[in-house]
Amino acid sequence: MSILVIGECVADIVRVPGSEDRVHPGGSPANVAYGLARLGREVTLLTQLADDAAGRLITDHLEGAGVRVEIGGVPARTPSAVVDLDAHGRATYAFDIAWTLEADGARPAPEPVHVHIGSIGAVTEPGAAAVLDLVEGLKGRTTVSYDPNVRPALMGDHAEAVARVERCVALSDLVKASDEDLAWLYPGEDPRAVAARWLGLGPAVVLITSGADGSLAVTRRATVAANAPAVSVVDTVGAGDSFMSAVLDVLAFRAAADLAGLGAEYLAGLLGTAAAAAAVTVSRAGAQPPDREELKAAREELAFVVTPVRGW
């Protein structure tokens, strides 16, 4: 049984003052697929890649971990992003990307047990229409997760962007968003209020990450907060994607009804495991998520504090 991830690949050109540029395979959906493969999951990535140096670098990277790469149209060049890191390892991005995924022939077999969408590929036309067409065709036969991974420079009109994001939320059983995503989408709103509103659109679980301030899991039954363990940060590239991969690994093959019934204790364990995966990733350069043994060791070694907010 396999997981299908749909979305962009991006060549991350990492730029640090005083150092030479480094090129890392990236793109949020691609990072999620890579993280799942590192954890031993069977995963297919439906994406777009050109036959150029960056495309070959990314393909080798993904296939080397065990990701099955399916191409839904070949762009003129592989998307790229200049990633500037500040003194704390926080990243900002400048993109050169087009997303033109083709719906015809873009229905991978066998049918997956779970579909993950997100970031640029879920909201950038014309390819986003193909993504949503695929998800809507599978809805009800598979569970769906979504990470908006907002890139303001690519989102266009704010009101239209919010509407596109909320359409993806409504199609999903589980949604993960960062506090920065929510601050751009809904300026000044309490993230917990946004999570509650999103639950009303359809998802069973909403997860909110807040970097060093930890994470939050919200369902109709429970709300649980967890800290982020203290680690030495090299950079934050791919941390949220590693968190997402670990969440999907823990929840793999659960039905939508099961997600709705998750209790606070289970959510606490889920947040702890996902935070451990993110902690490993930020401790090294680029989007390099842990394998199964590294995640197990991090989960055992790192200190977590879980706070029952509601429903314990």
XYZ file of C-alpha atoms in Angstrom, residues 3-304:
302
model
C 1.240 7.022 -0.285
C 0.889 9.493 -3.156
C 2.407 12.954 -2.818
C 1.535 15.546 -5.464
C 3.508 18.738 -5.845
C 6.607 20.588 -6.858
C 10.303 19.835 -6.763
C 12.622 22.813 -6.315
C 16.395 23.154 -6.482
C 17.218 25.133 -3.324
C 20.232 27.386 -3.867
C 21.255 27.995 -0.257
C 23.085 31.268 0.258
C 24.951 32.106 3.477
C 27.030 35.290 3.806
C 30.726 34.501 3.485
C 30.185 31.009 2.020
C 29.779 29.530 -1.448
C 26.255 28.766 -2.627
C 25.078 25.193 -1.966
C 22.434 23.481 -4.093
C 20.083 21.096 -2.277
C 17.113 19.121 -3.635
C 13.961 20.690 -2.225
C 10.331 21.620 -2.675
C 7.913 20.984 0.176
C 5.974 18.036 -1.360
C 9.227 16.483 -2.605
C 10.691 16.806 0.894
C 7.644 15.083 2.383
C 7.940 12.210 -0.091
C 11.654 11.922 0.617
C 11.045 11.905 4.376
C 8.446 9.149 4.049
C 10.808 7.031 1.956
C 13.569 7.548 4.533
C 11.151 6.125 7.097
C 10.592 3.053 4.939
C 7.209 3.951 3.452
C 6.228 3.115 -0.117
C 5.702 6.513 -1.716
C 5.129 7.978 -5.172
C 5.747 11.634 -6.013
C 3.757 13.073 -8.920
C 5.679 16.166 -9.971
C 7.351 18.079 -12.791
C 11.070 17.995 -13.560
C 13.092 19.128 -16.558
C 15.911 17.078 -18.059
C 18.581 19.438 -16.793
C 21.288 19.343 -14.125
C 18.926 20.371 -11.326
C 16.284 17.882 -12.458
C 18.788 15.043 -12.514
C 20.121 16.034 -9.082
C 16.621 15.946 -7.593
C 15.629 12.708 -9.339
C 18.755 10.925 -8.107
C 18.147 12.255 -4.609
C 14.541 11.040 -4.496
C 15.037 7.695 -6.195
C 18.095 7.036 -4.039
C 15.810 7.073 -0.994
C 13.233 4.839 -2.682
C 10.724 7.431 -3.933
C 8.952 6.483 -7.164
C 8.983 9.632 -9.305
C 6.136 10.139 -11.788
C 6.397 13.070 -14.209
C 3.228 14.990 -15.078
C 4.630 17.194 -17.817
C 8.140 18.542 -18.412
C 8.768 22.261 -17.739
C 11.321 24.313 -19.660
C 13.595 24.210 -16.628
C 13.506 22.672 -13.176
C 12.106 25.146 -10.619
C 14.610 26.794 -8.314
C 14.689 29.008 -5.248
C 17.432 31.152 -3.781
C 17.368 30.444 -0.043
C 18.921 33.156 2.134
C 19.754 32.084 5.691
C 20.049 34.579 8.530
C 22.340 34.263 11.550
C 19.822 31.941 13.261
C 19.431 29.599 10.277
C 15.982 30.948 9.364
C 15.263 30.828 5.643
C 13.692 33.251 3.184
C 13.017 32.266 -0.438
C 13.079 33.902 -3.887
C 11.466 31.572 -6.450
C 11.849 30.875 -10.145
C 9.023 28.409 -10.693
C 6.198 27.484 -13.029
C 3.638 24.779 -12.211
C 1.765 23.294 -15.175
C 0.939 19.750 -14.040
C -1.150 17.969 -16.657
C -4.288 16.096 -15.632
C -4.348 13.754 -18.632
C -2.462 10.575 -17.852
C -1.551 11.806 -14.377
C -3.350 9.140 -12.383
C -0.696 6.891 -10.854
C -1.447 3.235 -10.206
C -1.999 1.415 -7.965
C -4.520 3.578 -6.137
C -2.907 5.037 -3.002
C -4.162 4.660 0.557
C -3.288 8.293 1.291
C -2.702 11.454 -0.748
C -0.663 14.440 0.415
C -0.779 17.822 -1.325
C 0.621 21.203 -0.500
C 2.603 24.327 -1.075
C 2.982 25.839 -4.540
C 1.543 22.867 -6.415
C -1.829 22.999 -4.666
C -2.626 26.662 -5.364
C -0.617 27.770 -8.417
C -2.401 27.611 -11.753
C -2.620 26.091 -14.220
C -1.267 22.984 -12.476
C -3.320 23.367 -9.288
C -6.487 22.519 -11.198
C -5.002 19.146 -12.109
C -3.979 18.530 -8.493
C -7.462 19.237 -7.165
C -9.043 17.181 -9.936
C -6.962 14.194 -8.885
C -7.752 14.657 -5.194
C -11.463 15.088 -5.788
C -11.440 11.899 -7.863
C -9.868 9.955 -4.994
C -11.770 11.599 -2.130
C -13.758 9.055 -0.147
C -11.523 6.176 -1.240
C -8.383 7.503 0.411
C -7.461 9.957 3.137
C -5.984 13.346 2.219
C -3.528 15.660 3.973
C -2.565 19.235 3.140
C 0.173 21.691 4.106
C -0.332 25.208 2.693
C 3.354 26.101 3.227
C 2.504 29.663 2.181
C 4.923 31.465 -0.143
C 3.570 35.054 -0.180
C 5.499 36.090 -3.294
C 3.678 33.408 -5.301
C 0.201 33.631 -3.766
C -1.210 36.552 -5.775
C -4.331 38.353 -4.552
C -4.779 37.737 -0.840
C -8.515 37.045 -0.830
C -8.219 34.675 -3.776
C -5.283 32.915 -2.130
C -7.262 32.384 1.077
C -10.139 30.932 -0.944
C -7.773 28.520 -2.733
C -6.220 27.417 0.561
C -9.625 26.884 2.162
C -10.748 24.764 -0.783
C -7.742 22.493 -0.158
C -8.516 22.442 3.565
C -12.088 21.351 2.831
C -10.830 18.432 0.734
C -8.511 17.202 3.488
C -8.783 14.890 6.485
C -5.637 16.325 8.106
C -4.078 19.773 7.719
C -0.748 21.073 9.008
C 0.105 24.770 8.919
C 2.783 26.928 10.505
C 2.081 29.981 12.607
C 3.690 32.025 9.804
C 1.249 30.527 7.277
C -1.694 31.513 9.461
C -0.320 34.998 10.157
C -0.242 35.686 6.411
C -3.593 34.073 5.654
C -5.469 35.549 8.630
C -3.543 38.526 10.068
C -4.105 39.083 13.762
C -6.251 35.980 14.328
C -5.596 33.472 17.104
C -4.226 30.259 15.496
C -6.539 28.173 17.686
C -9.541 30.052 16.369
C -8.358 29.397 12.822
C -7.867 25.705 13.628
C -11.417 25.490 14.994
C -12.800 27.172 11.882
C -10.843 24.832 9.617
C -12.253 21.826 11.477
C -15.660 23.133 10.492
C -14.657 22.955 6.817
C -14.039 19.198 6.991
C -10.680 18.009 8.385
C -10.595 15.724 11.406
C -7.201 16.987 12.617
C -5.461 20.368 12.366
C -1.812 20.665 13.379
C -0.087 24.018 13.930
C 3.693 24.353 14.159
C 5.389 27.352 15.733
C 9.099 26.662 15.309
C 10.973 26.884 18.596
C 7.664 27.538 20.387
C 6.417 24.009 19.685
C 3.277 22.623 18.069
C -0.436 22.161 18.603
C -2.879 19.413 17.637
C -6.575 20.269 17.448
C -9.504 17.902 16.908
C -13.177 18.095 17.817
C -12.388 16.007 20.914
C -9.072 17.339 22.163
C -6.433 20.050 21.933
C -2.835 19.253 22.867
C 0.291 21.447 22.874
C 3.889 20.185 22.793
C 7.232 21.933 23.157
C 10.010 21.925 20.578
C 13.101 20.188 21.998
C 16.236 22.298 22.389
C 18.766 21.488 19.644
C 21.608 23.296 17.913
C 20.147 24.726 14.688
C 22.172 24.627 11.459
C 19.230 25.763 9.321
C 15.452 25.389 9.288
C 15.125 24.247 5.656
C 12.690 21.337 5.433
C 11.852 21.222 9.148
C 8.101 21.519 8.603
C 8.225 18.918 5.831
C 10.079 16.497 8.087
C 7.409 17.107 10.747
C 4.745 16.301 8.126
C 6.499 13.106 6.997
C 6.670 11.829 10.546
C 2.982 12.618 11.119
C 1.977 10.679 8.010
C 4.235 7.794 8.990
C 2.582 7.535 12.418
C -0.910 7.814 10.956
C -0.298 5.675 7.873
C -3.294 3.721 6.628
C -5.760 5.019 9.234
C -9.242 5.641 7.894
C -10.845 9.085 8.070
C -13.177 7.878 10.831
C -10.179 6.778 12.893
C -8.581 10.219 12.579
C -11.729 11.796 13.945
C -11.511 9.595 17.032
C -7.914 10.319 18.032
C -7.611 11.179 21.720
C -5.287 13.582 23.511
C -2.788 10.944 24.616
C -2.335 9.685 21.072
C -2.022 13.243 19.758
C 0.659 13.942 22.352
C 2.722 11.020 21.070
C 2.161 12.134 17.496
C 3.437 15.646 18.210
C 6.450 14.282 20.081
C 7.496 12.034 17.221
C 6.975 14.747 14.601
C 8.908 17.289 16.660
C 11.781 14.817 17.008
C 11.916 14.434 13.226
C 12.013 18.208 12.772
C 14.720 18.518 15.436
C 16.971 16.085 13.575
C 16.410 18.008 10.337
C 17.308 21.448 11.728
C 20.488 20.030 13.246
C 22.015 19.525 9.774
C 22.198 21.477 6.521
C 19.379 21.252 4.004
C 16.206 19.180 4.007
C 17.732 15.995 5.416
C 15.048 14.183 7.458
C 15.855 11.219 9.698
C 15.627 7.556 8.822
C 13.777 5.148 11.086
C 16.702 4.514 13.462
C 17.615 8.200 13.719
C 14.025 9.104 14.514
C 13.772 6.403 17.172
C 16.981 7.610 18.816
C 15.877 11.249 18.744
C 12.488 10.370 20.209
C 14.192 8.611 23.109
C 16.874 11.237 23.734
C 15.071 14.559 23.362
C 13.001 16.074 26.140
C 9.335 16.822 25.494
